[in-house]
């Protein structure tokens, strides 16, 4: 299944305005019936090499990292980094779904919030929210989905602080969840940001927050098994609104031991040729086997973003997608 290793990671700057260039026939289709490129674990490009292991990791990992950090920590870093482009570069490349895993460092007396994937990032959440805002101000007809998830170590007080950051930063750019998010509607009202929040209590209290977006995570080490999982999920039927099909492979301890010189980057890039075939066979739309957001690792391979965006050319209202024959039997 795996093809030859691809090593090029670069940005396709032509995709910075792709939403504003969509044909008018797509302006009244809800964003959850379009094809949107996303990045999985968006913020791992700036993981802190000196960071402690996050509070959510197993006691065994924490113990080994404490006893033999010179061996364990480099391994953690190799298998934790899923992106190499900055958040601005990802947006410029065409990504419109950002996967934010948010955390508060254990034993940190400050109120600073960071991103996390086994270890914490060097930048704070507040810094990245402002970076996204600056990009949006220069791209007034682009829409971004921020998926706030995990919340490692967040108390109710910290949740309130995070939501206050979000509201203060984006203000009227936030799209309320009672709005049907079509491009035309969002442009008319100046909305550019949809924030999904993986904490139901907070969602109920704030109309600017959308419910958590389902993420189809295969938890597979092989491309074949991942595609089989995604096809099985499609046969069960897509959710009514936003959802993510994750094309990211996931290592486990056995895989790491069998591949002592491997990394998540090598694992991912080897899988891209077959995943590219699968992506090209998909259809966006509301029907049972249609897709919406497709998120992957190392999205700087610009074929991934372009391939997802081009799926929108298959939409021909009112026939939004083909419910059959979108499988991968030929792969």
Short mmCIF file of C-alpha atoms in Angstrom, two decimals:
data_model
loop_
_atom_site.label_atom_id
_atom_site.label_comp_id
_atom_site.label_asym_id
_atom_site.label_seq_id
_atom_site.Cartn_x
_atom_site.Cartn_y
_atom_site.Cartn_z
CA UNK A 1 0.00 0.00 0.00
CA UNK A 2 2.74 2.42 0.93
CA UNK A 3 4.43 4.28 -1.93
CA UNK A 4 7.93 5.74 -2.17
CA UNK A 5 8.88 8.27 0.48
CA UNK A 6 8.07 11.86 -0.42
CA UNK A 7 10.28 14.47 1.22
CA UNK A 8 8.99 17.80 -0.11
CA UNK A 9 7.11 19.91 2.41
CA UNK A 10 6.15 23.28 0.97
CA UNK A 11 3.36 25.83 0.88
CA UNK A 12 1.00 26.43 -2.04
CA UNK A 13 0.34 30.16 -1.60
CA UNK A 14 -2.31 30.15 -4.34
CA UNK A 15 -4.75 28.60 -1.86
CA UNK A 16 -4.80 31.56 0.50
CA UNK A 17 -8.04 32.86 -1.05
CA UNK A 18 -9.63 29.65 -2.27
CA UNK A 19 -13.00 30.13 -0.54
CA UNK A 20 -13.52 33.58 -2.06
CA UNK A 21 -12.87 32.07 -5.50
CA UNK A 22 -15.50 29.34 -5.30
CA UNK A 23 -18.25 29.66 -7.94
CA UNK A 24 -21.45 31.40 -6.90
CA UNK A 25 -23.45 28.17 -7.16
CA UNK A 26 -21.63 27.02 -3.96
CA UNK A 27 -22.21 30.19 -1.92
CA UNK A 28 -25.54 28.97 -0.49
CA UNK A 29 -24.38 25.47 0.46
CA UNK A 30 -23.64 25.01 4.20
CA UNK A 31 -19.94 24.62 4.95
CA UNK A 32 -20.65 21.19 6.43
CA UNK A 33 -21.63 20.05 2.91
CA UNK A 34 -18.43 21.36 1.28
CA UNK A 35 -15.00 19.72 1.25
CA UNK A 36 -12.63 21.50 3.65
CA UNK A 37 -8.92 20.72 4.22
CA UNK A 38 -7.80 20.46 7.83
CA UNK A 39 -4.65 19.84 9.83
CA UNK A 40 -4.48 17.22 12.58
CA UNK A 41 -2.76 18.39 15.79
CA UNK A 42 -2.20 21.78 14.20
CA UNK A 43 0.24 23.22 16.73
CA UNK A 44 2.87 20.48 16.99
CA UNK A 45 5.32 22.43 14.81
CA UNK A 46 6.32 24.39 17.93
CA UNK A 47 6.55 21.72 20.62
CA UNK A 48 8.98 22.65 23.41
CA UNK A 49 11.99 20.31 23.39
CA UNK A 50 12.58 21.09 27.08
CA UNK A 51 8.95 20.57 28.12
CA UNK A 52 7.83 18.04 30.68
CA UNK A 53 5.53 15.26 29.47
CA UNK A 54 1.88 16.33 29.67
CA UNK A 55 -0.35 15.30 32.54
CA UNK A 56 -2.50 13.07 30.33
CA UNK A 57 0.32 10.69 29.41
CA UNK A 58 0.74 7.33 31.13
CA UNK A 59 2.72 6.93 34.34
CA UNK A 60 5.12 4.60 32.51
CA UNK A 61 5.98 7.25 29.90
CA UNK A 62 6.47 9.87 32.62
CA UNK A 63 8.66 7.51 34.66
CA UNK A 64 10.87 6.53 31.72
CA UNK A 65 11.20 10.14 30.60
CA UNK A 66 12.28 11.08 34.12
CA UNK A 67 14.79 8.21 34.47
CA UNK A 68 16.36 8.21 30.99
CA UNK A 69 15.36 11.52 29.37
CA UNK A 70 18.29 11.50 26.93
CA UNK A 71 16.77 8.40 25.28
CA UNK A 72 13.03 8.78 25.81
CA UNK A 73 12.57 12.49 25.11
CA UNK A 74 13.98 12.41 21.53
CA UNK A 75 11.71 9.44 20.78
CA UNK A 76 8.70 11.35 22.12
CA UNK A 77 9.56 14.32 19.91
CA UNK A 78 9.93 12.15 16.77
CA UNK A 79 6.46 10.70 17.24
CA UNK A 80 4.70 13.83 18.53
CA UNK A 81 5.40 16.31 15.72
CA UNK A 82 2.61 16.14 13.11
CA UNK A 83 3.09 19.50 11.35
CA UNK A 84 6.06 21.58 10.22
CA UNK A 85 4.25 24.65 8.87
CA UNK A 86 3.26 27.50 11.19
CA UNK A 87 -0.43 28.24 11.67
CA UNK A 88 -0.17 31.19 9.28
CA UNK A 89 1.54 29.02 6.67
CA UNK A 90 -1.14 26.36 7.07
CA UNK A 91 -3.90 28.92 6.52
CA UNK A 92 -2.03 30.32 3.53
CA UNK A 93 -1.72 26.78 2.16
CA UNK A 94 -5.52 26.45 2.24
CA UNK A 95 -6.22 24.71 5.55
CA UNK A 96 -9.57 25.81 7.01
CA UNK A 97 -9.92 23.46 9.99
CA UNK A 98 -7.42 23.87 12.85
CA UNK A 99 -7.16 21.16 15.49
CA UNK A 100 -6.31 22.92 18.78
CA UNK A 101 -5.44 20.60 21.70
CA UNK A 102 -5.40 23.01 24.64
CA UNK A 103 -3.79 22.49 28.05
CA UNK A 104 -2.65 24.12 31.26
CA UNK A 105 0.77 22.97 32.43
CA UNK A 106 0.81 20.93 35.60
CA UNK A 107 2.20 22.84 38.60
CA UNK A 108 2.14 26.11 36.63
CA UNK A 109 0.92 28.92 38.90
CA UNK A 110 0.26 31.23 35.95
CA UNK A 111 -2.98 31.30 33.96
CA UNK A 112 -1.15 30.73 30.66
CA UNK A 113 -2.67 28.18 28.31
CA UNK A 114 -0.65 26.17 25.80
CA UNK A 115 -1.20 23.53 23.14
CA UNK A 116 -0.21 19.95 23.78
CA UNK A 117 0.63 16.65 22.11
CA UNK A 118 2.53 14.56 24.66
CA UNK A 119 4.56 17.69 25.44
CA UNK A 120 3.60 21.37 25.54
CA UNK A 121 4.21 24.08 22.95
CA UNK A 122 6.50 27.09 23.23
CA UNK A 123 3.68 29.52 22.29
CA UNK A 124 0.53 30.32 24.23
CA UNK A 125 -3.05 29.97 23.03
CA UNK A 126 -3.57 33.73 23.22
CA UNK A 127 -0.61 34.36 20.89
CA UNK A 128 -1.99 31.97 18.28
CA UNK A 129 -5.51 33.39 18.44
CA UNK A 130 -4.08 36.81 17.60
CA UNK A 131 -2.02 35.29 14.78
CA UNK A 132 -5.17 33.74 13.28
CA UNK A 133 -6.97 37.08 13.62
CA UNK A 134 -4.20 38.95 11.77
CA UNK A 135 -4.44 36.45 8.93
CA UNK A 136 -8.23 36.74 8.75
CA UNK A 137 -8.06 40.54 8.59
CA UNK A 138 -5.98 40.19 5.43
CA UNK A 139 -8.37 37.55 4.02
CA UNK A 140 -11.85 38.94 4.73
CA UNK A 141 -13.75 36.34 2.66
CA UNK A 142 -12.10 33.24 4.13
CA UNK A 143 -13.68 31.19 6.94
CA UNK A 144 -11.77 29.18 9.54
CA UNK A 145 -12.99 26.47 11.92
CA UNK A 146 -11.17 26.31 15.26
CA UNK A 147 -11.72 22.98 17.01
CA UNK A 148 -10.86 23.47 20.70
CA UNK A 149 -10.30 20.05 22.24
CA UNK A 150 -8.78 17.92 25.02
CA UNK A 151 -8.47 20.67 27.69
CA UNK A 152 -5.74 18.90 29.63
CA UNK A 153 -5.65 20.42 33.14
CA UNK A 154 -8.28 23.13 32.55
CA UNK A 155 -10.43 24.11 35.52
CA UNK A 156 -13.77 25.90 35.17
CA UNK A 157 -11.95 29.18 35.82
CA UNK A 158 -9.50 28.46 32.99
CA UNK A 159 -12.37 27.56 30.66
CA UNK A 160 -13.92 30.95 31.38
CA UNK A 161 -10.57 32.61 30.67
CA UNK A 162 -10.15 30.76 27.37
CA UNK A 163 -13.66 31.64 26.19
CA UNK A 164 -13.04 35.26 27.14
CA UNK A 165 -9.83 35.20 25.03
CA UNK A 166 -11.78 33.81 22.08
CA UNK A 167 -14.57 36.40 22.33
CA UNK A 168 -12.20 39.30 22.89
CA UNK A 169 -10.00 38.31 19.95
CA UNK A 170 -12.59 37.58 17.25
CA UNK A 171 -15.62 39.58 18.45
CA UNK A 172 -18.15 39.97 15.60
CA UNK A 173 -16.15 37.58 13.40
CA UNK A 174 -17.53 34.71 15.51
CA UNK A 175 -20.40 32.88 13.83
CA UNK A 176 -23.20 31.93 16.29
CA UNK A 177 -24.29 28.31 16.18
CA UNK A 178 -27.89 29.19 15.26
CA UNK A 179 -26.70 30.45 11.86
CA UNK A 180 -26.68 28.15 8.82
CA UNK A 181 -23.03 28.72 7.83
CA UNK A 182 -23.10 29.30 4.09
CA UNK A 183 -20.45 31.50 2.51
CA UNK A 184 -23.03 34.06 1.39
CA UNK A 185 -24.53 34.37 4.89
CA UNK A 186 -21.15 34.60 6.60
CA UNK A 187 -19.89 37.22 4.15
CA UNK A 188 -23.04 39.29 4.63
CA UNK A 189 -22.64 39.31 8.42
CA UNK A 190 -18.84 39.55 8.56
CA UNK A 191 -18.49 36.13 10.22
CA UNK A 192 -15.18 34.36 9.63
CA UNK A 193 -14.68 32.04 12.61
CA UNK A 194 -16.56 28.95 13.75
CA UNK A 195 -15.36 27.72 17.16
CA UNK A 196 -16.25 24.18 18.18
CA UNK A 197 -15.73 23.48 21.88
CA UNK A 198 -15.38 20.03 23.41
CA UNK A 199 -17.12 20.93 26.67
CA UNK A 200 -20.92 20.73 26.59
CA UNK A 201 -21.51 22.87 29.69
CA UNK A 202 -19.64 25.81 28.17
CA UNK A 203 -21.34 25.39 24.78
CA UNK A 204 -24.76 25.67 26.40
CA UNK A 205 -23.82 28.97 28.03
CA UNK A 206 -22.26 30.67 25.00
CA UNK A 207 -24.07 31.02 21.67
CA UNK A 208 -20.75 31.71 19.93
CA UNK A 209 -19.54 28.16 20.65
CA UNK A 210 -20.47 25.19 18.46
CA UNK A 211 -20.67 21.59 19.77
CA UNK A 212 -17.62 19.36 19.44
CA UNK A 213 -17.04 18.25 15.84
CA UNK A 214 -16.90 14.44 15.48
CA UNK A 215 -13.47 13.21 14.34
CA UNK A 216 -13.18 9.87 12.57
CA UNK A 217 -9.89 8.65 14.08
CA UNK A 218 -8.87 5.26 12.79
CA UNK A 219 -6.00 4.67 15.25
CA UNK A 220 -4.26 2.56 12.60
CA UNK A 221 -0.60 2.01 11.70
CA UNK A 222 -1.23 0.94 8.10
CA UNK A 223 -2.75 2.81 5.18
CA UNK A 224 -4.90 -0.14 4.14
CA UNK A 225 -6.45 -0.49 7.60
CA UNK A 226 -7.06 3.26 7.82
CA UNK A 227 -8.89 3.36 4.47
CA UNK A 228 -10.98 0.34 5.45
CA UNK A 229 -11.95 2.13 8.68
CA UNK A 230 -12.93 5.32 6.84
CA UNK A 231 -15.02 3.36 4.34
CA UNK A 232 -16.76 1.54 7.19
CA UNK A 233 -17.59 4.88 8.82
CA UNK A 234 -18.98 6.19 5.53
CA UNK A 235 -21.24 3.16 5.17
CA UNK A 236 -22.64 3.89 8.64
CA UNK A 237 -23.50 7.40 7.44
CA UNK A 238 -22.05 10.86 7.94
CA UNK A 239 -23.19 13.16 10.79
CA UNK A 240 -25.74 15.82 9.89
CA UNK A 241 -23.37 18.77 10.33
CA UNK A 242 -19.59 19.24 10.59
CA UNK A 243 -17.38 16.18 10.90
CA UNK A 244 -13.78 15.23 10.18
CA UNK A 245 -12.38 12.24 8.33
CA UNK A 246 -8.87 11.89 9.72
CA UNK A 247 -6.34 10.48 7.27
CA UNK A 248 -3.64 10.51 9.95
CA UNK A 249 -1.90 7.25 10.84
CA UNK A 250 -1.20 6.54 14.53
CA UNK A 251 1.84 4.77 15.93
CA UNK A 252 1.77 2.36 18.87
CA UNK A 253 4.53 0.94 21.05
CA UNK A 254 4.95 -2.15 18.88
CA UNK A 255 5.30 -0.04 15.72
CA UNK A 256 7.91 2.21 17.37
CA UNK A 257 9.97 -0.79 18.54
CA UNK A 258 9.85 -2.38 15.07
CA UNK A 259 10.87 0.96 13.48
CA UNK A 260 13.63 2.28 15.81
CA UNK A 261 14.83 4.79 13.19
CA UNK A 262 11.34 5.81 12.10
CA UNK A 263 9.27 8.88 12.86
CA UNK A 264 5.70 10.03 12.40
CA UNK A 265 6.86 12.12 9.45
CA UNK A 266 8.30 9.09 7.61
CA UNK A 267 5.23 7.04 8.48
CA UNK A 268 2.93 9.75 7.10
CA UNK A 269 4.76 10.61 3.89
CA UNK A 270 4.96 6.95 2.86
CA UNK A 271 1.16 6.70 3.10
CA UNK A 272 0.33 9.78 1.01
CA UNK A 273 0.23 8.20 -2.50
CA UNK A 274 -2.54 5.75 -1.51
CA UNK A 275 -4.40 8.30 0.57
CA UNK A 276 -4.28 10.68 -2.39
CA UNK A 277 -6.19 8.09 -4.46
CA UNK A 278 -8.77 7.72 -1.70
CA UNK A 279 -9.24 11.51 -1.37
CA UNK A 280 -9.79 11.96 -5.10
CA UNK A 281 -12.61 9.40 -5.01
CA UNK A 282 -14.63 11.27 -2.35
CA UNK A 283 -17.70 13.47 -2.80
CA UNK A 284 -18.76 16.36 -0.55
CA UNK A 285 -22.43 16.83 0.22
CA UNK A 286 -25.27 15.87 2.59
CA UNK A 287 -25.82 12.27 1.50
CA UNK A 288 -24.89 9.24 3.55
CA UNK A 289 -21.42 8.46 2.13
CA UNK A 290 -20.30 12.04 1.51
CA UNK A 291 -17.41 13.72 3.31
CA UNK A 292 -16.87 17.17 4.81
CA UNK A 293 -13.55 18.03 6.50
CA UNK A 294 -10.52 15.87 5.69
CA UNK A 295 -7.63 16.40 8.11
CA UNK A 296 -4.10 15.07 7.87
CA UNK A 297 -0.57 15.33 9.17
CA UNK A 298 2.23 17.27 7.45
CA UNK A 299 -0.20 19.15 5.24
CA UNK A 300 2.67 21.06 3.61
CA UNK A 301 2.49 18.45 0.90
CA UNK A 302 0.31 20.76 -1.21
CA UNK A 303 -1.28 17.92 -3.20
CA UNK A 304 -3.35 17.06 -0.12
CA UNK A 305 -4.89 20.52 0.25
CA UNK A 306 -5.42 20.95 -3.50
CA UNK A 307 -7.03 17.52 -3.81
CA UNK A 308 -9.52 18.27 -1.02
CA UNK A 309 -10.40 21.72 -2.41
CA UNK A 310 -10.93 20.27 -5.90
CA UNK A 311 -13.58 17.88 -4.55
CA UNK A 312 -15.92 20.88 -4.48
CA UNK A 313 -15.94 20.90 -8.29
CA UNK A 314 -18.01 17.68 -8.08
CA UNK A 315 -20.89 19.55 -6.42
CA UNK A 316 -23.67 20.36 -8.86
CA UNK A 317 -26.65 21.69 -6.88
CA UNK A 318 -29.15 20.25 -6.16
CA UNK A 319 -27.39 16.91 -6.79
CA UNK A 320 -24.76 17.30 -4.07
CA UNK A 321 -22.99 13.97 -4.22
CA UNK A 322 -23.09 10.38 -5.30
CA UNK A 323 -24.10 8.15 -2.45
CA UNK A 324 -22.74 5.02 -4.09
CA UNK A 325 -19.55 4.14 -5.88
CA UNK A 326 -17.36 6.49 -3.83
CA UNK A 327 -15.44 3.61 -2.29
CA UNK A 328 -11.90 2.37 -2.68
CA UNK A 329 -12.21 -1.17 -4.00
CA UNK A 330 -9.63 -0.39 -6.68
CA UNK A 331 -6.94 0.65 -4.22
#
